[in-house]
CSV table of C-alpha atoms and ligand atoms in Angstrom, one decimal:
chain,number,residue,atom,x,y,z
A,1,MET,CA,162.2,0.8,90.4
A,2,GLN,CA,165.3,-1.3,90.9
A,3,GLU,CA,164.3,-4.9,91.7
A,4,ILE,CA,161.4,-6.7,90.0
A,5,ASP,CA,159.3,-9.4,91.5
A,6,ILE,CA,157.0,-10.2,88.6
A,7,ILE,CA,156.8,-9.7,84.8
A,8,VAL,CA,153.5,-9.0,83.1
A,9,VAL,CA,153.6,-9.5,79.3
A,10,GLY,CA,151.1,-7.3,77.4
A,11,ALA,CA,149.6,-4.0,78.5
A,12,GLY,CA,146.1,-4.7,77.4
A,13,ILE,CA,143.2,-4.4,79.9
A,14,TRP,CA,144.1,-7.9,81.3
A,15,GLY,CA,147.8,-7.1,81.8
A,16,CYS,CA,147.2,-3.6,83.2
A,17,THR,CA,144.7,-4.9,85.7
A,18,VAL,CA,147.0,-7.7,86.8
A,19,ALA,CA,149.9,-5.3,87.1
A,20,ARG,CA,147.9,-2.8,89.2
A,21,THR,CA,146.5,-5.4,91.5
A,22,LEU,CA,149.9,-7.0,92.1
A,23,ALA,CA,151.5,-3.6,92.6
A,24,GLU,CA,148.9,-2.6,95.2
A,25,LYS,CA,149.8,-5.9,97.0
A,26,GLY,CA,153.4,-4.6,97.3
A,27,ARG,CA,154.9,-6.5,94.3
A,28,LYS,CA,157.3,-4.8,92.0
A,29,VAL,CA,156.1,-5.3,88.5
A,30,LEU,CA,157.7,-4.9,85.1
A,31,VAL,CA,155.1,-4.6,82.2
A,32,LEU,CA,156.5,-5.4,78.8
A,33,GLU,CA,154.4,-4.4,75.8
A,34,ARG,CA,155.2,-5.2,72.2
A,35,ARG,CA,153.3,-2.2,70.8
A,36,ALA,CA,154.3,1.5,71.1
A,37,ALA,CA,151.7,2.2,73.8
A,38,PRO,CA,149.6,0.4,76.4
A,39,GLY,CA,145.9,-0.4,75.9
A,40,GLY,CA,145.9,-3.4,73.7
A,41,ASN,CA,142.9,-3.5,71.4
A,42,VAL,CA,141.1,-0.9,73.5
A,43,ARG,CA,143.7,1.7,72.5
A,44,CYS,CA,142.3,4.8,70.9
A,45,GLU,CA,143.8,7.8,69.0
A,46,THR,CA,142.4,11.3,69.3
A,47,ASP,CA,142.0,13.0,65.9
A,48,ALA,CA,143.9,16.3,66.1
A,49,GLU,CA,141.6,18.2,63.9
A,50,SER,CA,138.2,17.4,65.4
A,51,GLY,CA,139.1,16.0,68.8
A,52,ILE,CA,137.2,12.8,68.0
A,53,GLU,CA,138.3,9.7,70.0
A,54,VAL,CA,138.9,7.0,67.3
A,55,HIS,CA,138.7,3.4,68.5
A,56,THR,CA,141.6,2.0,66.5
A,57,TYR,CA,140.6,-1.6,66.8
A,58,GLY,CA,136.8,-1.3,66.5
A,59,SER,CA,134.2,0.3,68.8
A,60,HIS,CA,134.6,-0.5,72.5
A,61,ILE,CA,131.8,0.2,74.9
A,62,PHE,CA,132.3,-0.7,78.6
A,63,HIS,CA,129.4,-2.6,80.0
A,64,THR,CA,129.1,-4.9,83.0
A,65,HIS,CA,126.9,-6.4,85.7
A,66,LEU,CA,130.0,-7.3,87.8
A,67,ASP,CA,130.1,-5.2,90.9
A,68,ASP,CA,133.8,-5.7,91.7
A,69,VAL,CA,134.8,-4.9,88.1
A,70,TRP,CA,132.7,-1.7,88.0
A,71,GLU,CA,134.1,-0.6,91.3
A,72,PHE,CA,137.6,-1.3,90.2
A,73,VAL,CA,137.5,0.6,86.9
A,74,ASN,CA,135.7,3.5,88.5
A,75,ARG,CA,138.7,4.1,90.7
A,76,PHE,CA,140.6,5.2,87.7
A,77,VAL,CA,138.1,6.8,85.3
A,78,THR,CA,134.5,8.2,85.3
A,79,PHE,CA,132.2,6.9,82.7
A,80,ASN,CA,130.0,9.2,80.6
A,81,GLY,CA,126.8,7.2,80.9
A,82,TYR,CA,126.6,6.4,77.1
A,83,GLN,CA,124.1,3.7,76.5
A,84,HIS,CA,124.7,1.6,73.4
A,85,LYS,CA,122.1,1.3,70.7
A,86,VAL,CA,122.7,-0.5,67.4
A,87,LEU,CA,120.8,0.0,64.1
A,88,ALA,CA,120.6,-2.3,61.1
A,89,ARG,CA,120.4,-1.4,57.5
A,90,TYR,CA,118.6,-3.9,55.4
A,91,ASN,CA,117.1,-3.5,51.9
A,92,GLY,CA,117.3,0.3,52.0
A,93,LYS,CA,115.6,0.6,55.4
A,94,THR,CA,116.9,1.3,58.9
A,95,TYR,CA,115.8,-0.9,61.8
A,96,PHE,CA,116.5,-0.8,65.5
A,97,LEU,CA,118.3,-3.9,66.9
A,98,PRO,CA,118.2,-6.0,69.0
A,99,LEU,CA,115.5,-8.4,67.8
A,100,GLY,CA,112.6,-7.1,69.8
A,101,LEU,CA,109.2,-5.4,69.6
A,102,THR,CA,110.4,-2.4,67.7
A,103,LEU,CA,112.1,-4.4,65.0
A,104,VAL,CA,109.5,-7.1,64.6
A,105,ASN,CA,106.6,-4.6,64.4
A,106,GLN,CA,108.5,-2.5,61.9
A,107,PHE,CA,109.6,-5.4,59.8
A,108,TYR,CA,106.2,-7.1,59.6
A,109,GLY,CA,104.1,-3.9,59.7
A,110,LEU,CA,102.4,-5.1,62.9
A,111,ASP,CA,101.4,-3.5,66.2
A,112,LEU,CA,102.1,-6.5,68.5
A,113,LYS,CA,101.9,-6.0,72.3
A,114,PRO,CA,104.6,-7.5,74.5
A,115,SER,CA,102.3,-10.3,75.5
A,116,GLU,CA,101.7,-11.2,71.8
A,117,LEU,CA,105.3,-11.3,70.7
A,118,PRO,CA,106.4,-14.8,72.0
A,119,ALA,CA,103.4,-16.5,70.3
A,120,PHE,CA,104.1,-14.7,67.1
A,121,ILE,CA,107.8,-15.7,67.0
A,122,ALA,CA,106.9,-19.2,68.0
A,123,LYS,CA,104.5,-19.4,65.0
A,124,GLU,CA,107.2,-18.1,62.7
A,125,ALA,CA,109.8,-20.5,64.1
A,126,GLY,CA,107.3,-23.4,64.0
A,127,THR,CA,107.5,-23.5,60.2
A,128,ALA,CA,110.9,-25.1,60.6
A,129,HIS,CA,110.9,-28.9,60.5
A,130,GLY,CA,113.1,-31.6,62.1
A,131,GLU,CA,116.2,-31.5,64.2
A,132,PRO,CA,118.4,-28.5,63.1
A,133,SER,CA,121.6,-29.9,61.5
A,134,ASN,CA,123.4,-26.5,60.9
A,135,PHE,CA,123.5,-22.9,61.9
A,136,GLU,CA,120.9,-21.8,59.4
A,137,GLU,CA,118.3,-24.4,60.5
A,138,GLN,CA,119.0,-23.7,64.1
A,139,ALA,CA,118.5,-20.0,63.7
A,140,ILE,CA,115.3,-20.5,61.7
A,141,SER,CA,114.0,-22.8,64.5
A,142,PHE,CA,114.4,-19.9,66.9
A,143,ILE,CA,113.1,-16.9,64.9
A,144,GLY,CA,111.6,-18.1,61.6
A,145,ARG,CA,112.9,-17.7,58.0
A,146,PRO,CA,112.1,-14.0,57.2
A,147,LEU,CA,113.9,-12.5,60.2
A,148,TYR,CA,116.8,-14.9,59.8
A,149,GLU,CA,117.2,-14.0,56.1
A,150,ALA,CA,117.0,-10.3,56.7
A,151,PHE,CA,119.1,-9.8,59.8
A,152,ILE,CA,121.3,-12.9,60.4
A,153,ARG,CA,122.1,-14.9,57.2
A,154,GLU,CA,124.3,-12.5,55.2
A,155,TYR,CA,125.7,-10.8,58.3
A,156,THR,CA,126.9,-14.2,59.5
A,157,ARG,CA,128.2,-15.1,56.1
A,158,LYS,CA,130.3,-11.9,56.0
A,159,GLN,CA,131.4,-12.3,59.7
A,160,TRP,CA,132.7,-15.9,59.3
A,161,GLY,CA,133.4,-16.0,55.6
A,162,MET,CA,131.2,-19.2,55.4
A,163,ASP,CA,127.8,-20.1,54.3
A,164,PRO,CA,125.7,-20.5,57.5
A,165,LYS,CA,124.6,-23.9,56.2
A,166,ASN,CA,128.2,-25.0,56.7
A,167,LEU,CA,128.5,-23.7,60.3
A,168,PRO,CA,127.6,-26.1,63.1
A,169,ALA,CA,124.2,-25.7,64.8
A,170,SER,CA,126.0,-25.8,68.2
A,171,ILE,CA,127.5,-22.3,67.8
A,172,ILE,CA,124.1,-20.7,68.2
A,173,LYS,CA,122.6,-21.7,71.5
A,174,ARG,CA,119.7,-19.3,71.5
A,175,LEU,CA,118.6,-16.2,69.7
A,176,PRO,CA,116.6,-14.1,72.2
A,177,VAL,CA,113.8,-11.9,71.0
A,178,ARG,CA,112.9,-9.2,73.5
A,179,ALA,CA,109.2,-8.8,74.2
A,180,SER,CA,109.7,-5.0,74.9
A,181,TYR,CA,110.7,-1.8,73.2
A,182,ASP,CA,114.0,-1.7,75.2
A,183,LEU,CA,116.6,-0.7,72.6
A,184,ASN,CA,119.5,-0.9,74.9
A,185,TYR,CA,121.9,-3.3,73.1
A,186,TYR,CA,123.5,-4.6,76.2
A,187,PRO,CA,121.4,-5.9,79.2
A,188,ASP,CA,123.9,-4.2,81.6
A,189,TYR,CA,122.8,-1.0,83.1
A,190,ARG,CA,126.3,0.0,84.0
A,191,GLN,CA,127.7,1.2,80.7
A,192,GLY,CA,129.7,4.0,79.2
A,193,ILE,CA,132.9,5.4,77.8
A,194,PRO,CA,135.6,7.0,80.0
A,195,LEU,CA,135.0,10.8,80.0
A,196,THR,CA,138.7,11.3,79.7
A,197,GLY,CA,139.1,8.6,77.0
A,198,TYR,CA,140.1,5.0,77.1
A,199,ASN,CA,143.9,5.7,77.0
A,200,SER,CA,143.6,7.6,80.3
A,201,LEU,CA,142.3,4.3,81.9
A,202,PHE,CA,145.6,2.6,81.0
A,203,GLU,CA,147.8,5.5,81.9
A,204,ARG,CA,146.2,5.6,85.4
A,205,LEU,CA,146.2,1.8,85.9
A,206,LEU,CA,149.9,1.8,85.3
A,207,ASP,CA,150.6,5.0,87.3
A,208,HIS,CA,151.9,3.3,90.5
A,209,PRO,CA,155.4,3.4,92.0
A,210,ASN,CA,155.6,-0.4,91.9
A,211,ILE,CA,155.0,-0.5,88.2
A,212,ALA,CA,157.5,0.0,85.3
A,213,LEU,CA,156.3,-0.1,81.7
A,214,GLU,CA,158.5,-0.8,78.7
A,215,CYS,CA,156.9,-0.5,75.3
A,216,ASN,CA,158.2,-1.8,72.0
A,217,VAL,CA,159.5,-4.9,73.7
A,218,ASP,CA,158.4,-8.4,72.5
A,219,TRP,CA,158.8,-10.6,75.5
A,220,LEU,CA,159.3,-13.7,73.3
A,221,GLU,CA,162.4,-12.1,72.0
A,222,TRP,CA,163.4,-10.5,75.3
A,223,ARG,CA,163.4,-13.8,77.2
A,224,ARG,CA,166.0,-15.3,74.8
A,225,THR,CA,168.6,-12.8,76.0
A,226,THR,CA,167.5,-12.3,79.6
A,227,ASN,CA,167.9,-14.9,82.3
A,228,HIS,CA,165.4,-14.8,85.0
A,229,GLU,CA,163.3,-17.1,87.3
A,230,LEU,CA,160.6,-14.5,87.9
A,231,PRO,CA,156.9,-15.4,87.8
A,232,VAL,CA,155.4,-14.3,84.4
A,233,PHE,CA,151.8,-13.3,83.7
A,234,TYR,CA,151.5,-13.7,80.0
A,235,SER,CA,148.7,-12.2,77.8
A,236,GLY,CA,150.1,-12.8,74.3
A,237,PRO,CA,149.0,-15.7,72.0
A,238,ILE,CA,149.3,-19.1,73.7
A,239,ASP,CA,150.5,-20.7,70.4
A,240,ALA,CA,153.3,-18.2,70.0
A,241,LEU,CA,154.4,-18.9,73.5
A,242,PHE,CA,155.3,-22.4,72.5
A,243,GLY,CA,156.7,-21.6,69.1
A,244,TYR,CA,153.5,-22.7,67.3
A,245,LYS,CA,154.7,-26.3,67.8
A,246,TYR,CA,151.2,-27.7,67.2
A,247,GLY,CA,150.5,-25.2,64.5
A,248,PRO,CA,148.8,-21.8,64.7
A,249,LEU,CA,145.4,-21.5,66.3
A,250,PRO,CA,142.9,-20.1,63.7
A,251,TRP,CA,141.5,-16.5,64.1
A,252,ARG,CA,139.1,-14.3,62.2
A,253,SER,CA,140.6,-11.0,61.4
A,254,LEU,CA,139.2,-7.5,60.5
A,255,ARG,CA,140.1,-4.7,58.3
A,256,PHE,CA,139.1,-1.1,59.2
A,257,GLU,CA,138.7,1.6,56.5
A,258,THR,CA,138.5,5.0,58.2
A,259,GLU,CA,137.2,8.1,56.4
A,260,ARG,CA,136.9,11.7,57.4
A,261,ILE,CA,133.7,13.3,56.1
A,262,ASP,CA,132.9,17.0,56.0
A,263,VAL,CA,129.6,16.9,57.7
A,264,ALA,CA,128.8,17.3,61.5
A,265,ASP,CA,126.8,14.1,61.7
A,266,TRP,CA,126.9,11.4,59.0
A,267,GLN,CA,124.7,8.5,60.3
A,268,GLY,CA,123.1,9.9,63.4
A,269,THR,CA,124.4,7.1,65.7
A,270,SER,CA,127.5,5.3,66.7
A,271,VAL,CA,127.1,1.9,65.0
A,272,VAL,CA,125.0,0.7,62.1
A,273,ASN,CA,125.1,-3.0,61.1
A,274,TYR,CA,124.8,-3.8,57.4
A,275,THR,CA,122.9,-7.1,57.3
A,276,GLY,CA,122.5,-7.6,53.6
A,277,ALA,CA,124.8,-9.0,50.9
A,278,ASP,CA,124.7,-5.7,48.9
A,279,VAL,CA,127.9,-4.3,50.7
A,280,PRO,CA,130.9,-6.3,51.8
A,281,PHE,CA,131.4,-4.7,55.2
A,282,THR,CA,129.5,-5.6,58.4
A,283,ARG,CA,129.3,-2.3,60.3
A,284,ILE,CA,129.9,1.4,60.0
A,285,HIS,CA,131.1,3.2,63.2
A,286,GLU,CA,130.8,6.9,63.7
A,287,PHE,CA,133.0,7.6,66.7
A,288,LYS,CA,131.9,11.1,67.8
A,289,HIS,CA,128.6,9.6,69.0
A,290,TYR,CA,130.3,7.8,71.9
A,291,HIS,CA,130.9,11.2,73.6
A,292,PRO,CA,127.6,13.1,73.4
A,293,GLU,CA,128.9,15.2,76.4
A,294,GLN,CA,131.7,16.7,74.2
A,295,LYS,CA,129.6,19.5,72.7
A,296,ASP,CA,132.5,21.0,70.7
A,297,VAL,CA,133.4,17.6,69.1
A,298,MET,CA,129.7,16.9,68.4
A,299,ALA,CA,129.3,20.3,66.7
A,300,HIS,CA,132.6,20.0,64.7
A,301,PRO,CA,131.8,20.3,61.0
A,302,SER,CA,133.6,17.0,60.2
A,303,THR,CA,133.2,13.5,61.4
A,304,ILE,CA,135.1,10.2,61.3
A,305,ILE,CA,133.5,7.0,60.2
A,306,CYS,CA,135.0,3.5,59.9
A,307,ARG,CA,133.8,0.6,57.8
A,308,GLU,CA,134.5,-2.8,59.3
A,309,TYR,CA,135.4,-5.7,56.9
A,310,PRO,CA,135.8,-9.2,58.3
A,311,LYS,CA,138.7,-11.0,56.7
A,312,THR,CA,140.4,-14.4,56.7
A,313,TRP,CA,143.3,-14.4,59.2
A,314,THR,CA,146.7,-15.4,58.0
A,315,PRO,CA,149.8,-15.4,60.3
A,316,GLY,CA,151.0,-11.8,60.7
A,317,ASP,CA,147.4,-10.4,60.6
A,318,GLU,CA,145.8,-8.9,63.8
A,319,PRO,CA,143.9,-11.8,65.5
A,320,TYR,CA,140.4,-10.6,66.5
A,321,TYR,CA,137.9,-13.5,67.0
A,322,PRO,CA,139.0,-17.1,67.9
A,323,VAL,CA,137.5,-19.7,65.6
A,324,ASP,CA,135.9,-22.2,67.9
A,325,THR,CA,135.9,-25.6,66.2
A,326,PRO,CA,136.6,-29.2,67.5
A,327,ALA,CA,140.0,-29.0,65.7
A,328,SER,CA,140.9,-25.6,67.3
A,329,ARG,CA,139.7,-26.8,70.8
A,330,GLU,CA,142.0,-29.9,70.4
A,331,LYS,CA,145.0,-27.8,69.5
A,332,LEU,CA,144.2,-25.3,72.3
A,333,ALA,CA,144.2,-28.2,74.8
A,334,LEU,CA,147.7,-29.2,73.7
A,335,TYR,CA,149.0,-25.7,74.3
A,336,GLN,CA,147.2,-25.5,77.6
A,337,ALA,CA,148.9,-28.8,78.7
A,338,GLU,CA,152.3,-27.3,77.8
A,339,ALA,CA,151.5,-24.1,79.9
A,340,ALA,CA,150.4,-26.3,82.9
A,341,LYS,CA,153.8,-27.8,82.9
A,342,CYS,CA,155.5,-24.4,83.4
A,343,PRO,CA,155.8,-23.3,87.0
A,344,ASN,CA,155.7,-19.6,87.6
A,345,LEU,CA,153.6,-19.0,84.5
A,346,VAL,CA,150.0,-17.6,84.3
A,347,VAL,CA,148.5,-17.4,80.9
A,348,GLY,CA,145.5,-15.2,80.5
A,349,GLY,CA,143.7,-12.6,78.4
A,350,ARG,CA,141.9,-13.1,75.1
A,351,LEU,CA,145.0,-14.2,73.3
A,352,GLY,CA,146.4,-16.4,76.1
A,353,GLU,CA,143.1,-18.1,76.7
A,354,TYR,CA,142.0,-18.1,73.0
A,355,LYS,CA,138.6,-16.9,74.0
A,356,TYR,CA,136.4,-13.9,73.2
A,357,TYR,CA,136.1,-11.8,76.4
A,358,ASP,CA,134.4,-8.5,76.8
A,359,MET,CA,136.5,-5.9,78.7
A,360,ASP,CA,134.7,-6.5,82.0
A,361,GLN,CA,135.3,-10.2,81.8
A,362,SER,CA,138.9,-9.6,81.1
A,363,VAL,CA,139.2,-7.3,84.1
A,364,GLY,CA,137.3,-9.8,86.2
A,365,ARG,CA,139.5,-12.7,85.3
A,366,ALA,CA,142.7,-10.5,85.8
A,367,LEU,CA,141.6,-9.5,89.3
A,368,ALA,CA,140.9,-13.1,90.1
A,369,VAL,CA,144.3,-14.5,89.0
A,370,ALA,CA,146.3,-11.6,90.5
A,371,LEU,CA,144.5,-11.8,93.9
A,372,GLN,CA,144.8,-15.6,93.9
A,373,PHE,CA,148.6,-15.3,93.3
A,374,CYS,CA,148.9,-12.9,96.3
A,375,GLY,CA,146.8,-15.2,98.5
A,376,ARG,CA,144.0,-12.6,98.4
B,1,FAD,C1,136.1,-5.8,67.1
B,1,FAD,C2,136.0,-6.0,68.6
B,1,FAD,C3,135.2,-5.1,69.3
B,1,FAD,C4,135.1,-5.3,70.7
B,1,FAD,N1,134.2,-4.5,71.4
B,1,FAD,C5,134.0,-4.6,72.7
B,1,FAD,C6,133.1,-3.8,73.4
B,1,FAD,O1,132.3,-3.0,72.8
B,1,FAD,N2,133.0,-4.0,74.7
B,1,FAD,C7,133.8,-4.9,75.4
B,1,FAD,O2,133.7,-5.0,76.7
B,1,FAD,N3,134.7,-5.6,74.8
B,1,FAD,C8,134.9,-5.5,73.4
B,1,FAD,N4,135.8,-6.3,72.8
B,1,FAD,C9,136.7,-7.2,73.6
B,1,FAD,C10,138.0,-6.4,74.0
B,1,FAD,O3,138.7,-6.0,72.9
B,1,FAD,C11,138.8,-7.4,74.9
B,1,FAD,O4,138.1,-7.8,76.0
B,1,FAD,C12,140.1,-6.9,75.4
B,1,FAD,O5,140.9,-6.3,74.4
B,1,FAD,C13,140.9,-8.0,76.0
B,1,FAD,O6,142.1,-7.5,76.6
B,1,FAD,P1,143.4,-8.3,76.7
B,1,FAD,O7,144.3,-7.6,77.6
B,1,FAD,O8,143.1,-9.7,77.0
B,1,FAD,O9,144.0,-8.4,75.2
B,1,FAD,P2,144.6,-7.3,74.2
B,1,FAD,O10,143.8,-6.1,74.3
B,1,FAD,O11,144.8,-8.0,72.9
B,1,FAD,O12,146.1,-7.0,74.9
B,1,FAD,C14,147.1,-7.9,74.8
B,1,FAD,C15,148.4,-7.1,74.7
B,1,FAD,O13,149.5,-8.0,74.8
B,1,FAD,C16,150.5,-7.5,73.9
B,1,FAD,N5,151.4,-8.6,73.6
B,1,FAD,C17,151.1,-9.8,72.9
B,1,FAD,N6,152.2,-10.6,72.8
B,1,FAD,C18,153.2,-9.9,73.4
B,1,FAD,C19,154.6,-10.2,73.6
B,1,FAD,N7,155.1,-11.3,73.1
B,1,FAD,N8,155.4,-9.3,74.2
B,1,FAD,C20,154.8,-8.1,74.7
B,1,FAD,N9,153.5,-7.8,74.5
B,1,FAD,C21,152.7,-8.7,73.9
B,1,FAD,C22,149.7,-7.0,72.7
B,1,FAD,O14,150.5,-6.1,71.9
B,1,FAD,C23,148.5,-6.3,73.4
B,1,FAD,O15,148.8,-5.0,73.7
B,1,FAD,C24,135.9,-6.2,71.4
B,1,FAD,C25,136.7,-7.0,70.7
B,1,FAD,C26,136.8,-7.0,69.3
B,1,FAD,C27,137.6,-7.9,68.5
């Protein structure tokens, strides 16, 4: 590809969707990626010994209710129909999430019917008094103290590194309790993992004659030495784009501890949340369960698990979750105002928008900006 019309910075799911959409509209696109391979945080590695697809940056399950997004991704990969269930370990027992009839009946030793659950939860929640002034009071006002203390309090403390009493009430808008035995973690019926693995999604998205990919290139360095007036779709951190002139935006980071265990099945499911204070990690992932169709991998005598530890983010750490506070919103607005002054610049993706997006939302937003750029 000789000439270039547009530069896309970052080959995560946002950047690859933008690049593909622009390429199909006839634009010649150069994708620059800082890491050694495309995929962003959805990138996986296949374990050579067992064939297990290891999700390098934490478990990723594709789920959506968005028709155009589902149609788009299915042009490139076929999903295996995996439906996500999450269990919780608390006080030596295993429970089924989400908060619903299964969990409530098991936890309280009851046999409530769907029609009886809302009144039961309302009675539990009714023991809270006054206007909630923090996260803890707000959560108790939704589900009552026993469920809160077992499944929310310590998990939240580990996740955010803060006592929930010191978190604002506003970050928890609702805490739905399902009046059914539906154990599907996500409400979306379109779910799955690509049969050929996540990396194949990115290889296929970028496999177009109008797309060139260069890895191991940091655009923030590259632009210092390369003069161009081309439009740029940028999906790196918005604060880095402006040299952190208003200071870095705060993130919560994670540390993953991966272990091979010589047993075919270690925990019997893909994800277990550890909701108590007895262990410092929040979740254990066992990746082979994401591909139940891979009979050889499932039967392999070893498995790979990964403990997930939340950690304080310091510059240089991988940013995972934006920390939404009035101060961070104010800082973000300053960076957004800088970006708005730059013609030919579109900032997007989770790092660019400083927002947690699921993969389908990232794809949806990428389709929208790319199509808008091309006048649809
Ligand atoms: C722990 C965790 C679990 C998750 N699980 C799920 C899930 O189960 N289901 C779901 O739908 N979503 C999940 N998500 C969300 C999902 O990870 C995001 O939706 C997705 O990664 C966003 O894609 P992106 O392209 O915006 O960002 P990224 O994946 O971060 O991609 C951005 C890319 O830009 C590159 N880049 C940055 N700066 C530069 C630069 N200066 N020059 C060149 N390249 C640069 C980066 O290296 C990266 O490759 C999860 C997120 C987390 C944190």
